[in-house]
Amino acid sequence: MTTAIPFPLREPQIKDDEKSKPFQPNLNIRLVCPDCRVDPPQIVEEFASGDLVCGDCGLVLGDRIIDTRSEWRTFANDEGDDPSRVGAAANPLLDGNQLDTVISRRDGGSGTAKDLNKVHGRATAVKGERNLVQAYKEISAMCDSISLSKIVSDTAKQLYKRVEDEKLLRGKSSDAIIAACIFIACRQEKVGRTFREICALTRVPKKEIGRCYKSLQAKLQTNTLVMNSEDLMLRFCSNLQLPNYVQKAGIDLVKHAKEHGTLAGKSPISIAAACIYLVSYLYRQPKSTRDIAHVAGVSEVTIKSAYKSLYAERFNLVDLEELKSRPNGEGLSYEDLPLP
């Protein structure tokens, strides 16, 4: 069964050899017992005798078949069990059959095996594979540095390989391509990361990441969604060490603000930052605009401007009676909110 290609092209490129390829019949063979003709057939492989037998009538359909199962014999020089017989698992992110023989680096301390391993690796290296491996290492290191999951890292690697195979971003620097792949992977896996965070992580200018991002969006089919203020709210509150009930109240405030259109036109980061500022004072765990701006990556003026709109509509956006019925909601009052 064939697997779907990750990130297919929006306009698939038809190669010249595929255009001129003539029609060929389907040569897939389906073995059916000629005696009983039962469909579906009950074909049994008896590896002990090397025969292919029909399970319904017992007719021998073939002999001297090859046993393709694992041998589970030990070929290691060291003592102990060594069930490996075909090497490590193939890496789908690398090209080639990956069945090359590798010289061991251990030889008792003389150093000859280490030199042979290095020379053999250079001689058998696949063209372009070294650049791919280096890019994969950079993607893994960057994702680990900001605590991104392995799913996001693998998605970014798949996207980078597609870009390299199809030559979609010729002339762009490798760092810019890696930054755009990580950003798209975060959007696709619904992990909220802003452009500013990706810029600080990869040290690539925002304009360069934006160009690569738009080019990939136009050429590849990606499931990138608009960043949600609710996703940012959870991470910002966690970095500000706010409890869970404050986070839940902030998420409810974001939803009510979207329903009423109070902060229409504002960026998701500004909406999340302003809602955190209001909710933190409402629950008497105030966080200054400087602390929130440092975590969210926006200016204090932006937070105060958005908060001014929230404060004007506070009676419609915040239901005090509902919040008081929740745990840790005793004694909440609008008077605790600071004036804009």
Coordinates of C-alpha atoms in Angstrom, one line a residue:
M1 CA 0.0 0.0 0.0
T2 CA 1.5 3.3 -1.0
T3 CA 1.7 6.1 1.5
A4 CA 0.6 9.7 0.8
I5 CA 3.4 12.2 0.0
P6 CA 3.7 14.7 2.8
F7 CA 3.0 18.3 1.7
P8 CA 1.9 17.7 -1.9
L9 CA 2.4 20.4 -4.5
R10 CA -0.6 22.6 -5.3
E11 CA 0.2 22.2 -9.0
P12 CA 2.0 18.8 -9.5
Q13 CA 4.9 19.0 -12.0
I14 CA 4.6 16.4 -14.7
K15 CA 8.0 15.1 -15.8
D16 CA 8.9 14.6 -19.4
D17 CA 9.5 10.8 -19.0
E18 CA 6.0 10.5 -17.5
K19 CA 4.4 12.3 -20.4
S20 CA 6.0 9.9 -23.0
K21 CA 5.4 6.7 -20.9
P22 CA 3.1 4.4 -22.9
F23 CA 0.1 2.6 -21.3
Q24 CA 1.0 -0.6 -19.6
P25 CA -1.4 -3.4 -18.3
N26 CA -1.6 -4.2 -14.6
L27 CA 0.7 -7.2 -14.0
N28 CA -0.2 -7.8 -10.4
I29 CA -0.6 -11.6 -9.9
R30 CA -3.3 -13.0 -7.7
L31 CA -2.8 -16.7 -6.9
V32 CA -5.9 -18.8 -6.8
C33 CA -6.1 -22.6 -6.4
P34 CA -6.9 -24.1 -9.8
D35 CA -8.7 -27.1 -8.2
C36 CA -11.2 -25.6 -5.7
R37 CA -11.1 -22.0 -6.9
V38 CA -12.2 -20.6 -3.5
D39 CA -12.3 -16.8 -3.4
P40 CA -10.7 -15.4 -1.3
P41 CA -8.1 -18.2 -1.5
Q42 CA -6.7 -19.9 1.6
I43 CA -3.0 -20.2 0.7
V44 CA -0.7 -21.5 3.4
E45 CA 3.1 -21.2 3.3
E46 CA 4.7 -24.2 5.0
F47 CA 8.3 -23.1 5.5
A48 CA 9.3 -26.4 7.2
S49 CA 8.7 -28.3 4.0
G50 CA 9.1 -25.4 1.6
D51 CA 5.7 -25.9 0.0
L52 CA 2.9 -23.5 -0.9
V53 CA -0.3 -25.4 -0.1
C54 CA -4.0 -24.6 -0.6
G55 CA -5.7 -24.6 2.8
D56 CA -9.1 -25.9 1.5
C57 CA -8.2 -28.8 -0.7
G58 CA -4.6 -29.5 0.2
L59 CA -3.2 -29.0 -3.4
V60 CA 0.5 -28.2 -3.5
L61 CA 0.8 -25.0 -5.6
G62 CA 4.5 -24.5 -5.2
D63 CA 7.7 -25.9 -3.7
R64 CA 11.1 -24.8 -2.6
I65 CA 9.8 -21.4 -1.3
I66 CA 12.2 -19.2 0.6
D67 CA 11.7 -18.6 4.3
T68 CA 11.6 -14.8 4.6
R69 CA 11.1 -14.7 8.4
S70 CA 13.8 -13.6 10.8
E71 CA 16.5 -16.1 11.8
W72 CA 17.2 -14.7 15.2
R73 CA 20.7 -15.9 15.2
T74 CA 23.6 -14.1 16.9
F75 CA 26.4 -12.8 14.7
A76 CA 28.0 -10.5 17.2
N77 CA 31.5 -11.0 18.4
D78 CA 30.6 -9.9 22.0
E79 CA 28.7 -12.1 24.3
G80 CA 25.0 -11.7 24.8
D81 CA 21.9 -11.6 22.7
D82 CA 22.0 -9.7 19.4
P83 CA 18.7 -10.2 17.5
S84 CA 19.6 -7.6 14.9
R85 CA 20.2 -9.1 11.5
V86 CA 19.4 -6.3 9.0
G87 CA 20.8 -3.2 10.7
A88 CA 19.0 -0.2 12.0
A89 CA 15.6 1.0 10.7
A90 CA 15.6 3.0 7.5
N91 CA 15.2 6.7 7.9
P92 CA 12.4 8.0 5.5
L93 CA 14.0 11.5 5.6
L94 CA 17.2 10.4 3.9
D95 CA 17.6 9.2 0.3
G96 CA 19.1 5.9 -0.9
N97 CA 18.5 2.3 0.2
Q98 CA 20.5 2.9 3.5
L99 CA 21.9 -0.7 3.4
D100 CA 25.5 0.2 3.3
T101 CA 28.1 -1.6 5.4
V102 CA 29.7 0.5 8.2
I103 CA 33.1 -0.2 9.6
S104 CA 33.2 -0.3 13.4
R105 CA 35.1 2.4 15.2
R106 CA 36.3 0.0 18.0
D107 CA 39.4 -2.0 17.5
G108 CA 41.0 -2.2 20.9
G109 CA 42.5 1.3 21.0
S110 CA 44.9 1.4 18.0
G111 CA 42.8 4.0 16.2
T112 CA 43.0 2.3 12.8
A113 CA 39.3 1.4 12.7
K114 CA 38.4 5.0 13.5
D115 CA 40.4 6.3 10.5
L116 CA 38.9 3.6 8.3
N117 CA 35.4 4.5 9.4
K118 CA 36.0 8.1 8.5
V119 CA 37.5 7.4 5.1
H120 CA 34.8 4.9 4.3
G121 CA 32.1 7.3 5.3
R122 CA 33.5 10.0 3.0
A123 CA 33.8 7.5 0.1
T124 CA 30.2 6.2 0.4
A125 CA 28.4 9.4 1.3
V126 CA 25.4 10.1 -0.8
K127 CA 25.5 13.4 -2.6
G128 CA 23.4 16.0 -0.8
E129 CA 22.8 13.8 2.2
R130 CA 25.3 15.6 4.4
N131 CA 23.5 18.9 3.9
L132 CA 20.2 17.2 4.8
V133 CA 21.6 15.6 8.0
Q134 CA 23.1 18.9 9.1
A135 CA 19.8 20.7 8.5
Y136 CA 17.9 18.0 10.5
K137 CA 20.3 18.5 13.4
E138 CA 19.7 22.2 13.4
I139 CA 15.9 21.7 13.3
S140 CA 16.1 19.3 16.2
A141 CA 18.3 21.6 18.2
M142 CA 16.1 24.6 17.6
C143 CA 12.9 22.7 18.4
D144 CA 14.4 21.4 21.6
S145 CA 15.6 24.8 22.7
I146 CA 12.0 26.2 22.8
S147 CA 10.4 22.9 24.0
L148 CA 8.6 21.9 20.8
S149 CA 7.4 18.3 20.6
K150 CA 8.9 15.7 18.3
I151 CA 5.8 15.8 16.1
V152 CA 6.6 19.4 15.2
S153 CA 10.3 18.6 14.7
D154 CA 9.4 15.7 12.3
T155 CA 6.9 17.8 10.4
A156 CA 9.5 20.5 9.9
K157 CA 12.0 17.9 8.7
Q158 CA 9.5 16.4 6.2
L159 CA 8.7 19.9 4.9
Y160 CA 12.4 20.8 4.5
K161 CA 13.0 17.6 2.5
R162 CA 10.1 18.4 0.2
V163 CA 11.6 21.8 -0.4
E164 CA 15.0 20.4 -1.2
D165 CA 13.7 17.6 -3.4
E166 CA 11.4 19.9 -5.5
K167 CA 13.9 22.9 -5.4
L168 CA 11.1 25.2 -4.4
L169 CA 13.2 28.0 -2.8
R170 CA 16.2 28.4 -5.0
G171 CA 18.4 31.2 -3.9
K172 CA 17.1 31.3 -0.3
S173 CA 19.5 30.7 2.6
S174 CA 19.3 27.5 4.5
D175 CA 18.6 29.3 7.7
A176 CA 15.6 31.1 6.3
I177 CA 14.2 27.8 4.9
I178 CA 14.6 26.1 8.2
A179 CA 12.9 29.0 10.0
A180 CA 9.9 28.9 7.6
C181 CA 9.6 25.1 7.9
I182 CA 9.6 25.4 11.8
F183 CA 7.0 28.1 11.6
I184 CA 4.7 26.2 9.2
A185 CA 5.1 23.0 11.3
C186 CA 4.0 24.9 14.4
R187 CA 0.9 26.3 12.6
Q188 CA 0.0 22.9 11.2
E189 CA 0.3 21.1 14.5
K190 CA -1.6 23.9 16.3
V191 CA 1.3 25.0 18.4
G192 CA 1.2 28.7 18.9
R193 CA 4.5 30.4 18.1
T194 CA 4.8 34.0 16.9
F195 CA 7.0 35.3 14.1
R196 CA 9.0 37.2 16.8
E197 CA 9.8 34.0 18.6
I198 CA 10.9 32.2 15.5
C199 CA 13.1 35.2 14.6
A200 CA 14.7 35.2 18.0
L201 CA 15.2 31.4 17.7
T202 CA 16.8 31.3 14.2
R203 CA 18.2 34.8 14.1
V204 CA 16.7 35.3 10.6
P205 CA 15.0 38.6 9.8
K206 CA 11.2 38.6 9.9
K207 CA 10.9 39.7 6.3
E208 CA 13.0 36.8 5.0
I209 CA 10.9 34.3 7.0
G210 CA 7.8 35.9 5.6
R211 CA 8.9 35.6 2.0
C212 CA 9.8 31.9 2.4
Y213 CA 6.5 31.3 4.3
K214 CA 4.4 32.9 1.5
S215 CA 6.3 31.0 -1.2
L216 CA 5.7 27.7 0.5
Q217 CA 2.1 28.5 1.1
A218 CA 1.6 29.2 -2.6
K219 CA 3.4 26.0 -3.8
L220 CA 2.5 23.4 -1.1
Q221 CA -0.7 22.1 0.4
T222 CA -0.3 22.9 4.1
N223 CA -3.0 22.9 6.8
T224 CA -1.8 26.2 8.4
L225 CA -4.5 27.9 10.5
V226 CA -4.6 31.4 11.8
M227 CA -3.0 31.6 15.2
N228 CA -5.4 31.5 18.1
S229 CA -5.4 33.8 21.1
E230 CA -6.5 31.0 23.3
D231 CA -3.4 28.9 22.5
L232 CA -1.2 31.9 23.3
M233 CA -3.1 32.6 26.5
L234 CA -2.2 29.2 28.0
R235 CA 1.6 29.6 27.3
F236 CA 1.7 33.2 28.4
C237 CA -0.1 32.5 31.7
S238 CA 2.2 29.6 32.3
N239 CA 5.3 31.8 31.8
L240 CA 3.8 34.4 34.1
Q241 CA 3.1 31.7 36.8
L242 CA -0.6 32.4 36.9
P243 CA -2.9 29.6 38.3
N244 CA -5.3 27.6 36.2
Y245 CA -8.4 29.4 37.2
V246 CA -6.9 32.6 36.0
Q247 CA -6.1 31.0 32.7
K248 CA -9.7 29.7 32.3
A249 CA -11.1 33.1 33.0
G250 CA -8.7 34.7 30.5
I251 CA -9.8 32.2 27.8
D252 CA -13.5 33.0 28.5
L253 CA -12.7 36.7 28.2
V254 CA -11.0 36.2 24.9
K255 CA -14.0 34.3 23.5
H256 CA -16.5 37.0 24.8
A257 CA -14.3 39.8 23.3
K258 CA -14.4 38.0 19.9
E259 CA -18.2 37.5 20.1
H260 CA -18.7 41.2 20.8
G261 CA -16.0 42.4 18.4
T262 CA -14.5 44.5 21.1
L263 CA -10.9 44.0 19.9
A264 CA -11.6 43.7 16.2
G265 CA -8.5 44.3 14.1
K266 CA -6.1 43.6 16.9
S267 CA -3.5 40.9 16.6
P268 CA -4.0 37.6 18.6
I269 CA -0.9 38.5 20.7
S270 CA -2.3 41.9 21.7
I271 CA -5.7 40.4 22.6
A272 CA -4.1 37.6 24.7
A273 CA -1.8 40.1 26.5
A274 CA -4.6 42.6 27.3
C275 CA -6.9 39.9 28.6
I276 CA -4.2 38.6 30.9
Y277 CA -3.6 42.1 32.2
L278 CA -7.4 42.5 33.0
V279 CA -7.9 39.0 34.5
S280 CA -4.7 39.2 36.7
Y281 CA -6.0 42.4 38.4
L282 CA -9.5 41.0 38.7
Y283 CA -8.2 37.9 40.6
R284 CA -5.9 40.1 42.7
Q285 CA -2.7 38.6 41.2
P286 CA -1.6 41.7 39.3
K287 CA 1.0 41.5 36.6
S288 CA 2.5 44.7 35.3
T289 CA 2.4 45.6 31.6
R290 CA 6.2 45.3 31.6
D291 CA 6.1 41.7 32.6
I292 CA 3.4 40.8 30.2
A293 CA 5.1 42.7 27.3
H294 CA 8.3 40.8 28.0
V295 CA 6.6 37.4 27.8
A296 CA 4.2 38.2 24.9
G297 CA 6.7 40.2 22.8
V298 CA 4.6 43.3 22.3
S299 CA 5.0 46.9 23.6
E300 CA 3.4 48.2 26.7
V301 CA 1.5 50.9 24.7
T302 CA -0.2 48.1 22.6
I303 CA -1.3 46.3 25.8
K304 CA -2.7 49.5 27.4
S305 CA -4.5 50.5 24.1
A306 CA -6.2 47.1 23.9
Y307 CA -7.0 47.1 27.7
K308 CA -8.7 50.5 27.3
S309 CA -11.2 48.9 24.9
L310 CA -11.7 46.0 27.3
Y311 CA -12.2 48.3 30.3
A312 CA -14.9 50.2 28.5
E313 CA -16.9 47.0 27.8
R314 CA -16.1 45.3 31.1
F315 CA -19.7 44.9 32.2
N316 CA -20.6 43.1 29.0
L317 CA -17.5 40.9 28.8
V318 CA -17.0 39.8 32.4
D319 CA -19.8 38.0 34.2
L320 CA -18.9 38.4 37.8
E321 CA -21.7 36.2 39.1
E322 CA -20.5 33.3 37.0
L323 CA -16.9 33.8 38.1
K324 CA -17.9 34.0 41.8
S325 CA -19.6 30.6 41.5
R326 CA -16.3 29.0 40.4
P327 CA -13.5 28.0 42.8
N328 CA -11.3 30.9 44.0
G329 CA -13.8 33.4 42.8
E330 CA -15.0 34.9 46.1
G331 CA -14.9 38.6 46.5
L332 CA -14.3 39.5 42.8
S333 CA -15.1 43.2 42.0
Y334 CA -14.7 45.6 39.1
E335 CA -13.1 48.0 41.5
D336 CA -9.9 46.0 41.5
L337 CA -9.4 46.8 37.8
P338 CA -6.9 49.7 37.2
L339 CA -8.0 52.7 35.3
P340 CA -6.7 52.8 31.7

